[in-house]
Amino acid sequence: MLGDIHSSGQAAHWFVWGRILFYAVHVFGLACLSFIVAKRLIPLLRGERDLRSNQPLTRVAKILKFWLGQWKHPRYATAGTIHIFIFAGFLVLAIRTFSVLILGLSENFAVPGLSGSWAHLYDIATDYAATIVFLCMVVAAVRRLVFKPERYAQPSKYGIGRTADAIFLLGLIAVMMLADSFFAGAHASIRAQQGFEVEPLATLSLAWAFQNTLHSTTLPTLLGLRLGSCLFHEATFYFLMCYRPFGIQFHVITSIFNVYFSRLERGTLKPVRWGVSDERLDQVKSFGVKKFEDFTWKHMLDFYSCADCGRCTDNCPANAVGRPLSPRFITIKARDYSYEHYPVFGRSNGSEPLIGTIYSEDEIWSCTTCGACEEECPLLVEYIDKIVDLRRGMIEEGNVPQCLQKPLKALESRGNPYGKMDKKRADWTKAKEFQQTCNVKTLNGSNGADTLYFVDSITSYDDRMQSIGRSTAKILDRIGEKFGILGAAEKDSGHEVRRFGEETLFMALRDHNTEAIEASGAKRIVTNDPHALNALKHDYQDLPPVEHISQVVSREVKSGKIKFQEVENQANVYTYHDPCYLGRHNQVYDDPRDVLDAIPGLKRVEMSRSRDRSFCCGGGGLMLFYEPKEDQRMGVLRVKMAAEAGANVIVTACPFCMVNIEDAIKVAGLEGKMSAVDLAELVDKHMEPKTSAALQEEAK
Ligand code: SF4
Ligand code: SF4
C-alpha cells in the first residue's frame, strides 16, 4: 500500500519528505528500541547461570501451545477471550506492520504468498483485526476502570497502582488501530478517486467507516492524510515498543523467550548452582539468593515477562488466608528493583540484600510450594525455585524461624522432625490386630521382596497417620505384592527440608536413603505420601521406579485384583481433595477418582477448586511446624469448599493433608458433620477379602 505513495506523481512533495520521514521514524525507532532492550539485558548478563537450552523441540512445542495457542488464557473466561482476540489481531497485523516497514526500504516488496485474491482476503482480515483489537482495548479499559476486577487491585503496601499505566498502554494501542484503519480507508478513497478498481473494504470495520467518511475529500488532502496516518502509525508503534520495557507490558517482547526457556519438568527444584555438582558445592561461595544478581538470568526474564494479570495471586492459598505473600508482587517488586537499579538512562547500581528491603522473611516463609501460582500463569513465570533460593540464602545466614529450629535439629540428629528414635520407626507395624493379618518385613536385600514401601516420617511416627501406613501395607498384601520396608534404616525423605532451603541437610538424608534403598534390593518403590513420592522421583537420582499407592490401586482395580464391597454408609457424600504434590506436581488426578468411582454406591462430588486448581490444605512437612501470620487456616477454607460442594466426607491421599484437614474440621466447628479419610484407609475398608484360592496359593 505504501508503494503507491512513492509512485504517485500527484504527490511529489509528499514523496520526498514522506520517504525521508519514513526512514527517520524507522531508524530512530529501531535505534531507541535496540538501546533500551540492550540496557534491560544488562542484569541478565550479571545474573547466575541457568541451563535452559536442552530439548529444543519440546521447547518449540511449548511456544506453539502456551504462546501461540494461548493455552492458559481461557482459564479466566472474559479476560482470556479478550486477550486471545488481541493476540490474534496483533499476529494478523504484524504482517502488515512488517510489510509497511519493508515497503519503506523497497517499494516493490510484496509479502510472499500474499498477492491477488489472497492479498484482498488478507486486507479484509487486517481491517477486521484492527477493529476487533480497538474494541478489545475499549472493553479492557472499561473493565479496568468500571468493573475493577479484584485481582488487578494493588494493596497500598505494594506502592502506587498500575491502572494508569495499563490505561495509557490500552489507549496507545487503540490509537494505533485507529491510525491503521484510517490509513486503509484513505488509501481506498485515493484509489477510487484515481479511477482504479478498488476492492471493497471489510464491511462495518473501522477502515470501511473511514473510507465512507472520506469519499468526498479532495485528492491532495487524502494523499496528505494517508501519509500522515502511516507515519503516525509507525511513530506510535515505535513509541509503544520503546515504552513497553519501562512498564508492565514488556511481556509483549519477552514472553516468547520466557515460554521457550521455561522449566520442562514438574516437581523438580533447581540445583543450588547450575553446573556445580554436589561434590563441588563446598566451593560455592554463597548459597541461594541474597541479592538481585543471585537470581538466574531466566528468573530475571520472568520478572520482565509478567503481565501483572494477578492470576497467580488470585490462586495463591497463602494470599487467600491473609499470609503476607502475593506471588504477583514477588515478581513486580523484583522488576521495580531491576528498573531502579539498572536504569535505561544512568549507571547501574545495586547489590543490596533483598530480604529486609524488597522482601520480608515472613513473606518468603509463607509459601507452601503448592504450585498453584505456576499452574495458573499464562506466561509460565516460575515461583517455587525463586522462593526456595531466597530461603537457601536466609538459611545460610542463620535466618531460620524460631519454630523451625527444633524440627530441623531433630532431622539432623535423628532423621525425622519429631526427634523420635530410629528403632521406633517401624513400631506402626507392631499393632496386634494388624500383625495378625499382615506381616511387614524389613528388607535386607535377600528376603525376597521386590517392592519397597517407603513410609516416610509422618506415617511412621504420627499415631493417627500410622493407620494410613497399615492400610497401605494391607493393600499391598491383598494384591499379593512381595514387599517390605526399610524400618530403622529409613530416614525422612528430606522433601520439605529441601524446599525450606536446607540443601546440605537434604543431601545427607538423600544419600543415606539412597544407600539403604540400594541395599534393600528393591526393584520398585511404593509410597502413600506424595511428598516422599516427589522427593524420590525428582530430588533423588537413579532409584527404581516410584509410584503412589493410588496409582497401584487404580491399576489393580482395572485388572480385577481388587474388588470392592458396597460403600459402608450410602448417605455419605464424598469429595476428593487433590494433594498438591500428587496432583499439580505429579499429574496424578484420575487414579484416585477412578478408585473412588469403583466403590459401589459411593456418591462423589467435585469441589469448585479441584484437580490442577486444587487449594492447598496448608502444606506438609516442616510447614506443619511453621506458625505463620494469617487470618485463617488454609485447611478451614478447604473444608468450607467441601461443605459448599455438598460433601460430608473429604477423601485425600496424603498424610499431611489429613493432619491439616482433620484439624480444620475441628476449627471450623464441623465435627460430627464432616470427616476426613485417606484413600488407602477407604480402600482397605471396602476391599473384598482374599478368596480361599488366593489364600491357598499363598500357603504353598
Ligand atoms: S507456591 Fe502456592 S503458596 Fe507459594 S506462592 Fe505459589 S500459590 Fe502461593
Ligand atoms: S506472574 Fe503470571 S499469573 Fe502472576 S501476574 Fe504475572 S503474568 Fe499474571
XYZ file of C-alpha atoms and ligand atoms in Angstrom:
716
model
C 0.000 0.000 0.000
C 2.754 2.402 0.848
C 4.261 1.678 -2.570
C 1.615 3.932 -4.073
C 2.883 6.850 -2.097
C 6.269 6.525 -3.705
C 4.966 6.077 -7.238
C 2.229 8.706 -7.171
C 3.072 11.565 -9.455
C 0.408 13.712 -7.872
C 2.220 13.659 -4.563
C 5.780 14.519 -5.456
C 6.250 16.885 -2.499
C 4.909 14.249 -0.135
C 7.081 11.646 -1.799
C 10.396 13.325 -0.961
C 9.529 14.403 2.544
C 7.453 11.331 3.206
C 10.287 8.996 2.321
C 12.779 10.871 4.488
C 10.348 10.985 7.356
C 9.584 7.317 6.905
C 13.267 6.388 7.107
C 13.779 8.715 10.043
C 10.923 7.157 12.033
C 12.222 3.629 11.450
C 15.890 4.362 12.040
C 15.185 6.396 15.164
C 12.585 3.887 16.422
C 14.810 0.859 15.887
C 17.824 2.602 17.434
C 15.840 3.561 20.550
C 14.348 0.084 20.882
C 17.729 -1.621 20.486
C 19.314 0.700 23.056
C 16.545 0.138 25.613
C 16.469 -3.650 25.171
C 20.290 -3.792 25.406
C 20.154 -1.875 28.697
C 17.470 -4.207 30.003
C 19.705 -7.184 29.181
C 22.499 -5.986 31.488
C 21.148 -7.527 34.725
C 20.510 -10.798 32.876
C 24.155 -10.879 31.882
C 25.107 -10.350 35.524
C 22.656 -12.988 36.795
C 23.533 -16.550 37.737
C 23.736 -19.353 35.183
C 20.628 -21.287 34.238
C 20.811 -24.194 31.817
C 17.756 -23.955 29.604
C 18.859 -24.931 26.141
C 18.139 -28.684 26.234
C 15.297 -30.346 24.273
C 14.772 -27.583 21.689
C 11.863 -29.384 20.011
C 9.963 -29.696 23.289
C 10.608 -26.022 23.877
C 9.270 -25.099 20.438
C 6.188 -27.229 21.209
C 5.734 -25.167 24.367
C 5.784 -21.990 22.309
C 3.144 -23.411 19.998
C 0.944 -24.420 22.918
C 1.386 -21.681 25.513
C 2.401 -18.647 23.446
C 0.833 -19.112 20.030
C -2.011 -21.312 21.279
C -2.652 -19.100 24.362
C -3.347 -22.332 26.227
C -3.883 -20.950 29.707
C -5.853 -17.842 28.858
C -9.345 -19.404 28.742
C -8.947 -20.352 32.432
C -10.279 -16.839 33.002
C -13.114 -16.709 30.502
C -13.662 -12.961 29.962
C -10.105 -11.687 30.278
C -8.819 -14.781 28.457
C -11.152 -14.272 25.484
C -10.240 -10.588 25.223
C -6.551 -11.498 25.328
C -6.921 -14.172 22.651
C -8.655 -11.668 20.338
C -5.978 -9.048 20.952
C -3.183 -11.568 20.438
C -4.727 -12.951 17.241
C -5.346 -9.411 15.991
C -1.725 -8.480 16.613
C -0.494 -11.563 14.781
C -2.552 -10.640 11.709
C -1.493 -7.012 11.926
C 2.160 -7.933 12.448
C 2.397 -8.956 8.782
C 1.022 -5.553 7.757
C 3.459 -3.747 10.062
C 6.294 -5.843 8.684
C 5.263 -5.222 5.076
C 4.960 -1.455 5.677
C 8.419 -1.500 7.220
C 9.935 -3.299 4.238
C 7.979 -1.175 1.755
C 9.727 1.844 3.165
C 13.017 0.307 2.069
C 11.926 -1.346 -1.151
C 8.799 -0.169 -2.910
C 8.489 -3.350 -4.987
C 8.291 -5.552 -1.934
C 5.307 -7.912 -1.652
C 4.756 -10.255 1.254
C 5.445 -13.762 -0.112
C 2.222 -15.627 -0.753
C 0.077 -12.502 -0.458
C -0.982 -11.365 -3.899
C -4.223 -11.262 -5.903
C -7.248 -12.600 -4.046
C -5.050 -13.732 -1.129
C -3.904 -10.170 -0.673
C -7.515 -8.984 -0.700
C -8.508 -11.633 1.845
C -5.595 -10.592 3.993
C -6.631 -6.909 3.746
C -10.154 -7.878 4.868
C -8.669 -9.841 7.779
C -6.461 -6.930 8.856
C -9.365 -4.476 8.617
C -11.369 -6.654 10.979
C -8.339 -7.385 13.160
C -7.673 -3.681 13.711
C -11.341 -3.117 14.514
C -11.504 -6.047 16.941
C -8.290 -5.040 18.705
C -9.642 -1.483 19.009
C -12.900 -2.751 20.528
C -10.979 -5.075 22.867
C -8.977 -2.083 24.094
C -12.212 -0.235 24.860
C -13.659 -3.270 26.684
C -10.415 -3.845 28.612
C -10.296 -0.177 29.659
C -13.930 -0.289 30.803
C -13.196 -3.467 32.805
C -10.208 -1.862 34.484
C -11.936 1.465 35.201
C -15.540 0.476 35.861
C -15.724 -3.189 36.883
C -12.269 -3.217 38.539
C -11.641 -6.975 38.894
C -10.212 -7.635 42.332
C -7.123 -9.374 41.049
C -5.875 -6.150 39.423
C -6.104 -4.252 42.714
C -2.876 -3.143 44.272
C -2.726 -3.013 48.088
C -1.132 0.262 49.215
C 1.783 -1.597 50.857
C 2.945 -2.545 47.363
C 3.219 1.061 46.162
C 1.376 3.047 43.527
C -1.196 1.135 41.470
C -0.548 0.368 37.842
C -4.005 1.132 36.449
C -2.885 4.436 34.915
C -0.021 2.652 33.142
C -2.385 -0.036 31.880
C -4.916 2.527 30.601
C -2.187 4.529 28.888
C -0.994 1.409 27.061
C -4.520 0.406 26.096
C -5.008 3.959 24.760
C -1.808 3.806 22.715
C -2.813 0.527 21.106
C -6.305 1.872 20.393
C -4.782 4.967 18.723
C -2.535 2.704 16.650
C -5.532 0.719 15.466
C -7.352 3.928 14.536
C -4.313 5.126 12.562
C -4.024 1.757 10.830
C -7.693 1.785 9.827
C -7.586 5.441 8.802
C -4.655 4.667 6.517
C -6.583 1.815 4.874
C -9.728 3.971 4.468
C -7.779 6.911 2.996
C -5.864 4.616 0.666
C -9.067 3.066 -0.722
C -10.582 6.532 -1.260
C -7.460 7.686 -3.126
C -7.514 4.647 -5.396
C -11.190 5.207 -6.160
C -10.605 8.890 -6.992
C -7.657 7.901 -9.218
C -10.003 5.666 -11.204
C -8.588 2.322 -10.103
C -10.787 -0.645 -9.398
C -10.994 -0.783 -5.620
C -11.621 -3.991 -3.707
C -14.320 -3.384 -1.076
C -13.090 -2.925 2.476
C -14.354 -5.158 5.276
C -17.955 -4.136 5.920
C -18.532 -2.425 9.266
C -14.817 -2.323 10.020
C -13.177 0.930 11.122
C -11.378 1.143 7.750
C -14.729 0.839 5.966
C -16.207 3.577 8.194
C -13.234 5.882 7.471
C -13.495 5.220 3.730
C -17.172 6.181 3.762
C -16.374 9.342 5.726
C -13.535 10.365 3.383
C -15.043 9.595 -0.015
C -15.782 13.272 -0.833
C -12.420 14.614 0.459
C -10.169 16.131 -2.208
C -7.303 14.051 -3.579
C -4.402 16.239 -2.315
C -5.930 16.249 1.183
C -6.401 12.485 1.030
C -2.788 11.960 -0.014
C -1.617 14.041 2.905
C -3.930 12.236 5.321
C -2.755 8.850 4.091
C 0.906 9.636 4.538
C 0.230 11.351 7.843
C -1.692 8.366 9.223
C 1.029 5.984 8.031
C 3.780 7.975 9.742
C 1.657 8.447 12.836
C 1.009 4.706 12.956
C 4.707 3.895 12.668
C 5.702 6.515 15.226
C 3.077 5.218 17.678
C 4.271 1.661 17.043
C 7.868 2.528 17.944
C 6.826 4.670 20.868
C 4.770 1.753 22.183
C 7.609 -0.722 21.653
C 10.076 1.585 23.386
C 7.674 2.322 26.218
C 6.924 -1.342 26.937
C 10.277 -2.118 28.596
C 9.546 0.599 31.163
C 6.218 -0.761 32.378
C 4.012 -3.800 32.743
C 3.902 -4.540 29.021
C 7.466 -5.721 28.479
C 5.963 -9.200 28.208
C 4.885 -8.439 24.643
C 8.574 -8.575 23.706
C 9.883 -11.120 26.223
C 7.063 -13.661 26.574
C 8.033 -15.818 23.597
C 11.538 -16.223 25.064
C 10.169 -16.793 28.549
C 7.974 -19.613 27.301
C 10.810 -21.144 25.267
C 13.152 -21.186 28.263
C 10.528 -22.272 30.787
C 11.103 -25.298 33.018
C 10.290 -28.567 31.290
C 9.723 -30.867 34.253
C 7.263 -30.615 37.086
C 8.099 -31.315 40.713
C 11.784 -30.528 40.292
C 13.838 -27.880 42.056
C 16.754 -26.004 40.612
C 20.169 -27.013 41.939
C 21.973 -24.643 44.279
C 24.116 -23.548 41.340
C 23.630 -24.726 37.797
C 26.646 -26.607 36.518
C 28.089 -27.243 40.021
C 27.931 -30.859 41.138
C 27.100 -31.828 44.733
C 30.729 -32.813 45.295
C 31.873 -29.304 44.414
C 29.185 -27.480 46.352
C 31.619 -26.701 49.170
C 33.449 -24.475 46.683
C 30.345 -22.351 46.135
C 30.892 -19.047 47.916
C 27.280 -18.354 48.683
C 24.094 -20.430 48.609
C 20.781 -19.205 47.292
C 19.636 -15.704 46.510
C 20.639 -12.846 48.774
C 20.984 -10.001 46.299
C 19.249 -9.395 42.980
C 22.198 -10.602 40.906
C 21.968 -14.018 42.630
C 18.799 -14.725 40.653
C 19.431 -16.632 37.448
C 19.048 -14.820 34.140
C 15.891 -16.843 33.486
C 14.357 -15.731 36.734
C 15.136 -12.148 35.781
C 13.469 -12.785 32.435
C 10.436 -13.982 34.422
C 10.333 -10.595 36.150
C 10.270 -8.813 32.803
C 7.688 -11.194 31.385
C 4.978 -10.820 33.996
C 1.863 -9.177 32.558
C 0.626 -8.156 36.016
C -2.606 -10.074 35.400
C -2.856 -11.183 39.034
C -3.880 -14.769 38.268
C -1.060 -16.193 40.388
C -2.088 -14.276 43.490
C -5.755 -14.942 42.816
C -4.977 -18.657 43.156
C -2.409 -18.460 45.935
C -3.750 -20.095 49.115
C -1.257 -18.195 51.263
C -2.629 -14.930 49.939
C -6.218 -16.138 50.350
C -5.765 -16.690 54.083
C -4.037 -13.378 54.669
C -0.410 -14.501 54.876
C 1.958 -11.709 53.828
C 2.617 -13.264 50.420
C 1.452 -12.348 46.953
C 3.362 -14.117 44.165
C 2.432 -11.321 41.776
C 4.313 -8.863 43.948
C 7.279 -11.188 44.385
C 7.704 -10.515 40.680
C 6.620 -6.892 40.490
C 8.858 -5.828 43.370
C 11.855 -7.534 41.776
C 11.074 -5.904 38.438
C 10.771 -2.483 40.056
C 14.098 -3.153 41.786
C 15.662 -4.063 38.472
C 14.292 -0.965 36.702
C 15.513 1.251 39.532
C 18.981 -0.256 39.914
C 19.601 -0.978 36.252
C 18.096 2.167 34.699
C 17.937 2.677 30.960
C 19.360 6.164 31.411
C 22.076 6.230 34.030
C 24.542 3.916 35.723
C 23.730 0.530 37.182
C 23.961 0.172 40.912
C 22.703 -2.442 43.296
C 23.751 -5.462 45.308
C 21.567 -4.638 48.306
C 20.278 -7.612 50.296
C 16.753 -8.361 49.088
C 15.431 -9.627 52.428
C 14.630 -6.598 54.502
C 14.489 -4.267 51.512
C 12.003 -5.576 48.976
C 11.032 -8.878 50.637
C 10.271 -9.751 54.225
C 11.251 -13.007 55.910
C 7.617 -13.886 56.675
C 6.701 -13.363 53.044
C 9.232 -15.909 51.870
C 8.461 -18.478 54.588
C 4.707 -18.185 53.912
C 4.805 -20.193 50.698
C 3.696 -23.833 50.860
C 5.262 -24.539 47.421
C 1.830 -25.738 46.319
C 2.456 -24.629 42.722
C -0.965 -23.006 42.165
C 0.682 -19.769 41.003
C 2.843 -21.510 38.413
C -0.056 -23.629 37.192
C -2.130 -20.536 36.537
C 0.416 -18.196 34.991
C -0.220 -17.848 31.243
C 3.407 -16.828 30.720
C 4.910 -19.717 32.712
C 6.552 -17.487 35.296
C 8.222 -19.647 37.964
C 7.980 -19.036 41.683
C 8.978 -22.091 43.702
C 12.622 -22.089 42.603
C 12.949 -18.405 43.433
C 11.321 -18.770 46.842
C 13.481 -21.795 47.679
C 16.575 -19.914 46.525
C 15.662 -16.965 48.772
C 15.210 -19.439 51.648
C 18.604 -21.005 50.890
C 20.114 -17.552 51.206
C 18.368 -16.937 54.546
C 19.318 -20.349 55.921
C 22.964 -19.755 55.062
C 22.864 -16.542 57.049
C 21.345 -18.402 60.000
C 17.997 -16.735 59.428
C 15.747 -19.640 60.413
C 12.348 -19.035 62.025
C 12.410 -19.997 65.706
C 9.604 -22.561 65.300
C 11.584 -24.446 62.638
C 14.846 -24.697 64.526
C 13.841 -27.668 66.694
C 12.462 -29.881 63.887
C 15.467 -29.079 61.697
C 17.847 -30.061 64.507
C 15.867 -33.265 65.065
C 16.103 -34.080 61.362
C 19.833 -33.624 61.536
C 20.350 -35.789 64.604
C 17.555 -38.361 64.320
C 16.466 -38.278 60.681
C 12.910 -37.197 61.493
C 11.412 -33.857 62.563
C 9.835 -35.266 65.742
C 13.130 -36.258 67.349
C 11.967 -39.874 67.759
C 14.392 -42.779 67.811
C 15.286 -44.696 64.632
C 14.455 -48.017 66.180
C 10.857 -46.908 66.725
C 10.353 -46.138 63.052
C 8.667 -49.469 62.320
C 6.587 -49.589 65.509
C 3.430 -48.948 63.486
C 3.714 -52.495 62.127
C 3.522 -53.957 65.629
C -0.140 -53.206 66.358
C -1.522 -56.544 67.495
C -4.616 -56.774 65.318
C -2.631 -55.646 62.261
C 0.146 -58.189 62.839
C -2.406 -60.979 62.824
C -3.452 -60.117 59.259
C -0.348 -58.643 57.688
C 3.298 -59.327 58.221
C 5.560 -56.461 57.126
C 9.172 -57.460 56.502
C 12.172 -55.236 56.940
C 14.143 -55.556 53.724
C 17.737 -56.693 53.872
C 18.419 -57.397 50.214
C 17.952 -61.147 50.458
C 14.485 -61.712 51.840
C 12.733 -61.968 48.538
C 10.795 -58.731 48.242
C 10.883 -56.684 45.055
C 8.770 -53.826 46.313
C 9.843 -51.289 48.887
C 7.125 -49.445 50.754
C 8.777 -46.099 51.588
C 6.821 -44.911 54.619
C 8.477 -41.573 55.489
C 8.409 -39.834 58.861
C 4.844 -38.718 59.426
C 3.272 -42.088 58.624
C 5.926 -43.869 60.680
C 5.653 -41.780 63.828
C 2.299 -39.973 63.974
C -0.257 -42.122 65.829
C -3.154 -41.082 63.581
C -1.192 -41.461 60.316
C 0.112 -44.909 61.247
C -3.377 -46.139 60.356
C -2.698 -44.992 56.752
C 0.570 -46.960 56.826
C -1.217 -50.101 57.969
C -3.916 -49.691 55.301
C -1.243 -49.227 52.629
C 0.535 -52.380 53.765
C -2.736 -54.326 53.771
C -3.481 -53.215 50.216
C -0.034 -54.330 49.043
C -0.524 -57.624 50.845
C -4.035 -58.036 49.362
C -2.760 -57.743 45.804
C -0.054 -60.297 46.525
C 2.849 -57.887 46.378
C 6.081 -59.174 47.924
C 7.021 -56.040 49.799
C 8.880 -54.730 52.799
C 10.042 -51.536 54.483
C 13.431 -50.118 55.405
C 12.492 -49.841 59.078
C 15.169 -48.165 61.191
C 17.322 -47.739 58.066
C 14.828 -45.251 56.601
C 15.190 -41.543 57.285
C 12.963 -38.643 56.310
C 12.859 -38.231 52.530
C 14.012 -34.641 53.025
C 11.408 -33.271 50.630
C 10.384 -30.341 52.793
C 13.882 -29.915 54.163
C 14.988 -29.136 50.640
C 12.062 -26.817 49.985
C 12.874 -24.971 53.166
C 16.315 -24.242 51.782
C 18.383 -26.696 53.869
C 20.169 -28.227 50.916
C 23.083 -29.713 52.839
C 20.803 -31.491 55.314
C 18.677 -32.706 52.423
C 21.745 -34.119 50.683
C 22.708 -36.055 53.822
C 19.205 -37.546 54.131
C 19.100 -38.331 50.419
C 22.465 -40.074 50.434
C 21.537 -42.139 53.464
C 18.207 -43.250 51.980
C 19.692 -43.914 48.556
C 22.218 -46.263 50.105
C 19.526 -48.018 52.162
C 17.244 -48.387 49.130
C 20.079 -49.821 47.046
C 20.940 -52.257 49.832
C 17.293 -53.366 50.098
C 17.436 -54.860 46.598
C 14.032 -53.322 45.750
C 13.062 -53.120 42.099
C 10.177 -50.708 42.630
C 9.053 -48.296 45.316
C 5.543 -47.522 46.547
C 4.586 -44.794 48.991
C 1.405 -43.356 50.429
C 2.997 -39.931 50.858
C 3.029 -37.570 47.833
C 5.919 -35.606 49.343
C 8.026 -38.756 49.536
C 6.868 -39.640 46.025
C 8.003 -36.280 44.714
C 11.335 -36.432 46.529
C 12.178 -39.953 45.377
C 11.080 -39.223 41.806
C 12.596 -35.803 41.331
C 15.091 -34.970 44.083
C 16.860 -38.341 44.186
C 18.662 -39.928 41.275
C 18.827 -43.380 39.728
C 16.273 -45.035 42.010
C 13.910 -47.809 40.913
C 10.516 -46.558 39.611
C 8.319 -44.923 42.267
C 4.520 -44.943 42.469
C 1.891 -43.587 44.786
C -0.428 -46.167 46.310
C -3.428 -44.619 44.495
C -1.774 -45.477 41.164
C -1.229 -49.066 42.275
C -4.819 -49.452 43.487
C -6.258 -47.899 40.343
C -4.306 -50.357 38.192
C -5.329 -53.348 40.286
C -8.982 -52.301 40.276
C -8.803 -52.257 36.487
C -7.030 -55.631 36.395
C -9.732 -57.099 38.649
C -7.349 -57.959 41.508
C -9.094 -55.515 43.798
C -12.854 -55.663 44.100
C -14.952 -53.536 46.388
C -17.922 -54.136 48.591
C -20.859 -51.736 48.673
C -19.971 -48.409 50.306
C -20.406 -48.616 54.053
C -22.589 -45.561 54.515
C -24.736 -44.783 51.492
C -25.852 -41.463 52.968
C -22.318 -40.056 52.818
C -21.292 -37.687 50.038
C -17.567 -37.869 49.292
C -15.287 -35.311 47.711
C -11.668 -35.811 46.725
C -9.068 -33.236 47.738
C -6.076 -33.274 45.358
C -2.825 -33.097 47.345
C -0.533 -30.559 45.635
C 2.400 -32.963 45.332
C 0.269 -35.744 43.894
C -1.840 -33.586 41.572
C -0.178 -30.433 40.308
C 3.409 -31.583 40.772
C 2.971 -35.162 39.551
C -0.216 -35.010 37.487
C -1.994 -37.859 39.291
C -5.597 -36.689 39.116
C -7.601 -39.565 37.661
C -6.316 -42.603 39.569
C -7.729 -41.619 42.982
C -11.031 -40.607 41.396
C -11.208 -43.874 39.418
C -10.702 -45.800 42.665
C -13.477 -43.895 44.427
C -15.833 -44.352 41.495
C -15.181 -48.110 41.571
C -16.666 -48.443 45.074
C -20.312 -49.421 44.506
C -22.808 -46.892 45.808
C -20.229 -44.205 46.621
C -21.533 -40.713 45.841
C -18.810 -38.290 44.835
C -18.940 -34.551 44.133
C -16.211 -32.171 42.969
C -15.242 -29.041 44.855
C -15.160 -25.743 42.977
C -11.374 -25.876 43.175
C -10.158 -29.290 42.146
C -7.579 -31.052 40.018
C -4.961 -28.544 38.823
C -6.819 -25.743 40.603
C -6.869 -27.601 43.902
C -6.500 -25.453 47.002
C -3.583 -26.310 49.290
C -4.621 -27.615 52.730
C -1.851 -25.698 54.478
C 1.249 -27.525 53.394
C 3.176 -30.523 54.535
C 6.463 -31.400 56.144
C 8.038 -28.541 58.027
C 5.043 -26.341 57.181
C 3.268 -28.227 59.983
C 5.746 -26.671 62.417
C 5.667 -23.178 60.929
C 3.461 -20.630 62.642
C 2.638 -18.028 60.007
C 0.759 -14.791 60.473
C -2.601 -15.453 58.834
C -6.259 -14.514 59.210
C -7.494 -18.085 58.985
C -6.157 -21.520 58.162
C -5.999 -22.774 54.612
C -7.496 -26.054 55.786
C -10.563 -24.233 57.136
C -11.153 -22.613 53.749
C -10.745 -26.005 52.113
C -13.229 -27.671 54.451
C -15.726 -24.903 53.712
C -15.276 -25.565 49.986
C -16.107 -29.230 50.599
C -19.223 -28.254 52.557
C -20.269 -25.882 49.746
C -19.921 -28.743 47.264
C -22.393 -30.745 49.381
C -19.875 -33.272 50.703
C -19.603 -34.554 54.257
C -16.514 -36.751 53.771
C -13.240 -35.394 52.417
C -11.030 -38.062 50.898
C -7.386 -37.271 50.472
C -4.281 -39.247 49.617
C -1.613 -37.558 51.713
C -0.923 -37.811 55.443
C -0.121 -34.092 55.673
C -3.457 -33.179 54.095
C -5.061 -35.458 56.672
C -3.442 -33.567 59.576
C -4.486 -30.195 58.190
C -7.999 -31.190 57.174
C -8.890 -33.045 60.372
C -7.620 -30.102 62.340
C -9.563 -27.673 60.154
C -12.796 -29.628 60.625
C -12.478 -29.021 64.374
C -11.541 -25.342 63.950
C -14.462 -24.807 61.554
C -16.827 -26.327 64.147
C -17.863 -29.094 61.760
C -17.001 -32.044 63.975
C -19.713 -34.667 63.664
C -20.917 -33.127 60.387
C -17.779 -33.581 58.320
C -14.995 -36.155 58.410
C -11.791 -36.927 56.539
C -10.399 -40.239 55.393
C -7.319 -41.265 53.446
C -7.871 -43.073 50.161
C -5.801 -46.032 51.397
C -7.973 -46.311 54.505
C -11.135 -46.194 52.435
C -9.812 -48.842 50.036
C -8.714 -51.044 52.930
C -12.188 -50.779 54.468
C -14.037 -51.670 51.265
C -11.701 -54.240 49.629
C -13.211 -57.676 49.277
C -11.160 -60.146 51.351
C -8.818 -62.605 49.680
C -10.515 -65.594 48.102
C -9.771 -69.019 49.560
C -7.954 -69.899 46.310
C -5.619 -66.960 46.824
C -5.017 -67.919 50.439
C -4.205 -71.490 49.407
C -1.842 -70.218 46.743
C -0.024 -68.110 49.341
C 0.198 -71.005 51.756
C 2.096 -73.150 49.208
S 3.541 -21.980 45.504
Fe 1.472 -21.796 46.368
S 1.744 -20.740 48.322
Fe 3.640 -20.452 47.155
S 3.363 -18.502 46.113
Fe 2.687 -20.091 44.708
S 0.481 -20.279 45.038
Fe 1.339 -19.150 46.799
S 3.296 -13.999 37.291
Fe 1.980 -14.722 35.673
S -0.025 -15.010 36.649
Fe 1.213 -13.730 38.020
S 0.683 -11.628 37.499
Fe 2.493 -12.183 36.306
S 1.710 -12.940 34.346
Fe -0.002 -12.939 35.786
